[in-house]
PDB file of C-alpha atoms in Angstrom:
ATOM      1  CA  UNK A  28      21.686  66.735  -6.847  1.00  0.00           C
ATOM      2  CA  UNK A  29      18.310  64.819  -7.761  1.00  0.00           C
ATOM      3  CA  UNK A  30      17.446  65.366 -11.420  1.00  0.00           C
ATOM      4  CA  UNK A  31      21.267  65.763 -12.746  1.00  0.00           C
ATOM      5  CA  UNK A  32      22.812  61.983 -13.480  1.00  0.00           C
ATOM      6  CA  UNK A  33      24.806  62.449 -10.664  1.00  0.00           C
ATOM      7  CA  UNK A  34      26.529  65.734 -12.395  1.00  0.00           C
ATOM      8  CA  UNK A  35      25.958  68.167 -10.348  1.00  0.00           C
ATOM      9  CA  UNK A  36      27.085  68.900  -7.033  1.00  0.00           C
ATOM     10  CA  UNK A  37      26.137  72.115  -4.605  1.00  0.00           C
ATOM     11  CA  UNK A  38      29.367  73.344  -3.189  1.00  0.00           C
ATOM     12  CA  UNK A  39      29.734  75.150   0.245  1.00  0.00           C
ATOM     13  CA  UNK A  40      32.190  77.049   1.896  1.00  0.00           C
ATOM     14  CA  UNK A  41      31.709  78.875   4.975  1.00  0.00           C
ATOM     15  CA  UNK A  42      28.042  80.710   4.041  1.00  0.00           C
ATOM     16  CA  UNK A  43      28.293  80.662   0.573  1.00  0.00           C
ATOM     17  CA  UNK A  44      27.217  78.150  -1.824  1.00  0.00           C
ATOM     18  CA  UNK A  45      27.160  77.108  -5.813  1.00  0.00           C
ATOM     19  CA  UNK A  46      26.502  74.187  -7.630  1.00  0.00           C
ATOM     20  CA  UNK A  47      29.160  72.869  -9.783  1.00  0.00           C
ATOM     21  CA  UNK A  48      29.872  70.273 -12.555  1.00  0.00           C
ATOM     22  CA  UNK A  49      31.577  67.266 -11.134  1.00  0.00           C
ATOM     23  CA  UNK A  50      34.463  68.683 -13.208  1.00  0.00           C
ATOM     24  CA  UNK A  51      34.361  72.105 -11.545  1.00  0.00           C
ATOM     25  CA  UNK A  52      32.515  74.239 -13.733  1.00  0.00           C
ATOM     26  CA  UNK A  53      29.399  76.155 -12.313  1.00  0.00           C
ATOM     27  CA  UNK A  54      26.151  74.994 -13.660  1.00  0.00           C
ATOM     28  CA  UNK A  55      23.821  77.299 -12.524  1.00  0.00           C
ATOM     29  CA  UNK A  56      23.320  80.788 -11.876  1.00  0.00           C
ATOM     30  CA  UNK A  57      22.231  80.436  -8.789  1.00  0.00           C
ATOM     31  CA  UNK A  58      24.612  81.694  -5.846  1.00  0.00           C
ATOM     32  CA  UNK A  59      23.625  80.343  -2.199  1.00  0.00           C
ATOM     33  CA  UNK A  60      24.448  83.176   0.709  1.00  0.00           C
ATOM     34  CA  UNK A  61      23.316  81.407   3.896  1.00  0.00           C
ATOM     35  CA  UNK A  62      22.372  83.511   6.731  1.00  0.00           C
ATOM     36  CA  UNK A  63      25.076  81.751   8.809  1.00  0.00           C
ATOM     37  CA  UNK A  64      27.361  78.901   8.011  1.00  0.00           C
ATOM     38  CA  UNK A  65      25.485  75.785   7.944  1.00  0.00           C
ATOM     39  CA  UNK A  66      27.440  72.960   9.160  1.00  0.00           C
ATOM     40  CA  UNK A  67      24.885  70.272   7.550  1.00  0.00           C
ATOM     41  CA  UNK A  68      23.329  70.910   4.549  1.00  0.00           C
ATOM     42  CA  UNK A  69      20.093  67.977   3.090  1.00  0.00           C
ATOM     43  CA  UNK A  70      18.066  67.862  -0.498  1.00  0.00           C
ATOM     44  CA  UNK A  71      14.534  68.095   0.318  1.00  0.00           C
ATOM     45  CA  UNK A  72      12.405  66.206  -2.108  1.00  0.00           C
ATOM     46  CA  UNK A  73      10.349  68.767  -2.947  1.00  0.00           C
ATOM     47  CA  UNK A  74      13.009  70.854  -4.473  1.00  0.00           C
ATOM     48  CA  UNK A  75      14.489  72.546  -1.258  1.00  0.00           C
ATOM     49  CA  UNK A  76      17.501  72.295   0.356  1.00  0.00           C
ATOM     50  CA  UNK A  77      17.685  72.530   4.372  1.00  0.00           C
ATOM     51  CA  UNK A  78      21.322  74.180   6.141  1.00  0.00           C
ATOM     52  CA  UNK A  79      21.724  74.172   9.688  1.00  0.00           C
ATOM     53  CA  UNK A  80      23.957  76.068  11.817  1.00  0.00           C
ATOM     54  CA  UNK A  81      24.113  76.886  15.657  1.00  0.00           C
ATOM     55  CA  UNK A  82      21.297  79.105  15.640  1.00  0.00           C
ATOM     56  CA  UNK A  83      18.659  78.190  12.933  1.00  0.00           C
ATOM     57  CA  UNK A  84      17.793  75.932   9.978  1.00  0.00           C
ATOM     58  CA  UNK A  85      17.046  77.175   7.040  1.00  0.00           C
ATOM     59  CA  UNK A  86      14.972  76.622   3.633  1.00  0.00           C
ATOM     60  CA  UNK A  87      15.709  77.453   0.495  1.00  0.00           C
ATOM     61  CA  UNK A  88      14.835  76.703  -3.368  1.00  0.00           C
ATOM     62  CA  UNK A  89      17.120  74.610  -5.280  1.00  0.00           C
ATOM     63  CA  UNK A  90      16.159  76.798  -8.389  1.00  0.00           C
ATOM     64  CA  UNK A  91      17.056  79.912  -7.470  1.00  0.00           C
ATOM     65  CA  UNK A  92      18.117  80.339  -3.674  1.00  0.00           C
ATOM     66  CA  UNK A  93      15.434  82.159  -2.004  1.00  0.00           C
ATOM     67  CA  UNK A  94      15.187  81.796   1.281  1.00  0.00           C
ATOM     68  CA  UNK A  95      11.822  79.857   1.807  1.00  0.00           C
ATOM     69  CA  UNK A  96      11.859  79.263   5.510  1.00  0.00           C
ATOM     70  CA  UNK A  97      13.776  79.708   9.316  1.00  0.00           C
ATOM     71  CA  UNK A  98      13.404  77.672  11.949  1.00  0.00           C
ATOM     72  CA  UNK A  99      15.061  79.452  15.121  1.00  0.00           C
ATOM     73  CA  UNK A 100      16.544  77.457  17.783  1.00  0.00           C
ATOM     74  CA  UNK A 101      18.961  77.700  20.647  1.00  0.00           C
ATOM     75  CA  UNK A 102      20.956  74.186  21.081  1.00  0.00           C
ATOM     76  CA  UNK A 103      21.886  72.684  18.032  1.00  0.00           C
ATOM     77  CA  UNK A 104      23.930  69.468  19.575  1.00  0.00           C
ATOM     78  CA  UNK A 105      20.254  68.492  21.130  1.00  0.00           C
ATOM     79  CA  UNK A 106      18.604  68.396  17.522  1.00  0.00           C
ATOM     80  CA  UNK A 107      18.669  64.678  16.843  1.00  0.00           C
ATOM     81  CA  UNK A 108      15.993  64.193  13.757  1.00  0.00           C
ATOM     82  CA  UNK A 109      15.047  66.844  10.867  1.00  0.00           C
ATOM     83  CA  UNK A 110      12.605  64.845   8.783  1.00  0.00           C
ATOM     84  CA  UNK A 111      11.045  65.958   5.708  1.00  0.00           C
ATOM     85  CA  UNK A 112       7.271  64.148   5.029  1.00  0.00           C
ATOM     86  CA  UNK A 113       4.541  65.719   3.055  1.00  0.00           C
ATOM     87  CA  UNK A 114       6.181  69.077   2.065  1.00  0.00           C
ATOM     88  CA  UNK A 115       6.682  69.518   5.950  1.00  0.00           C
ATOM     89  CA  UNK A 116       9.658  69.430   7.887  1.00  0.00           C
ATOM     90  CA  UNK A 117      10.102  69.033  11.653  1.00  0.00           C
ATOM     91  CA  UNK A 118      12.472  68.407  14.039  1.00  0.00           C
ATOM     92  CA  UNK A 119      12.822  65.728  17.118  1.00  0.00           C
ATOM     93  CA  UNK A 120      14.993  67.253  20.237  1.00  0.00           C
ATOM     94  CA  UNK A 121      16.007  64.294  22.753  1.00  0.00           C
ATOM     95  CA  UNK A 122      17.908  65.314  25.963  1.00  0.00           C
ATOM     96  CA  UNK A 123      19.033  62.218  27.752  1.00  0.00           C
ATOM     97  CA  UNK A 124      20.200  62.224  31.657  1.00  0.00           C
ATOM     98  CA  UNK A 125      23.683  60.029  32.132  1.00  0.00           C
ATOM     99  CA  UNK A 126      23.629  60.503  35.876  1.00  0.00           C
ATOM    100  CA  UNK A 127      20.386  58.699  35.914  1.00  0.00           C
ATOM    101  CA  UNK A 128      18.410  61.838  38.238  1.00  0.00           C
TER     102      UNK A 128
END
C-alpha cells in the first residue's frame, strides 16, 4: 500500500479483506467485506481501492472500508481497461470478431 514503506499489504480471501504487516500482523482496524469476491483488486490514487468480480466493480476507502461506489455490469471477460484519471474512473469494453463478419 502507498504511504506504508512497502509494509503493508491488503490481504484477500474469497470476499473478505485486511491489511497486514509484511510479517503477518494486522495493521489496521479496518475489515474489507466485498459484496462479491473480487477476482482483481487496484489502489486508486486518491485513497480508494477498486475489486472486480463477475457482476460489478466496486469502490471503497482505504481508511475505513466503506463502500464508495458500484459499477454494475454483465460480462466481465469483455472489460479490457479500468482507468483511474482525475478522481474518475471508467472503463473501456472491446469485443473483437475472429471470424472476420
Amino acid at each position: 500500500m502507498p504511504n506504508s514503506n512497502g509494509m503493508q499489504l491488503l490481504l484477500c480471501y474469497n470476499n473478505e479483506g485486511v491489511y497486514v504487516s509484511t510479517y503477518g500482523k494486522a495493521t489496521k482496524s479496518v475489515f474489507l467485506q466485498w459484496g462479491e469476491t473480487p477476482s482483481s483488486v487496484a489502489y486508486i490514487s486518491t485513497g480508494q481501492i477498486m475489486g472486480w468480480g463477475n457482476k460489478a466493480i466496486e469502490i471503497r476507502s482505504v481508511d475505513t472500508g466503506h463502500l464508495d461506489g458500484v459499477f454494475m455490469h454483465k460480462k466481465a471477460q469483455k472489460l479490457k481497461f479500468l482507468c483511474e484519471r482525475n478522481d474518475k474512473v471508467s472503463s473501456l469494453s472491446l469485443s473483437a470478431d475472429i471470424n472476420g463478419t
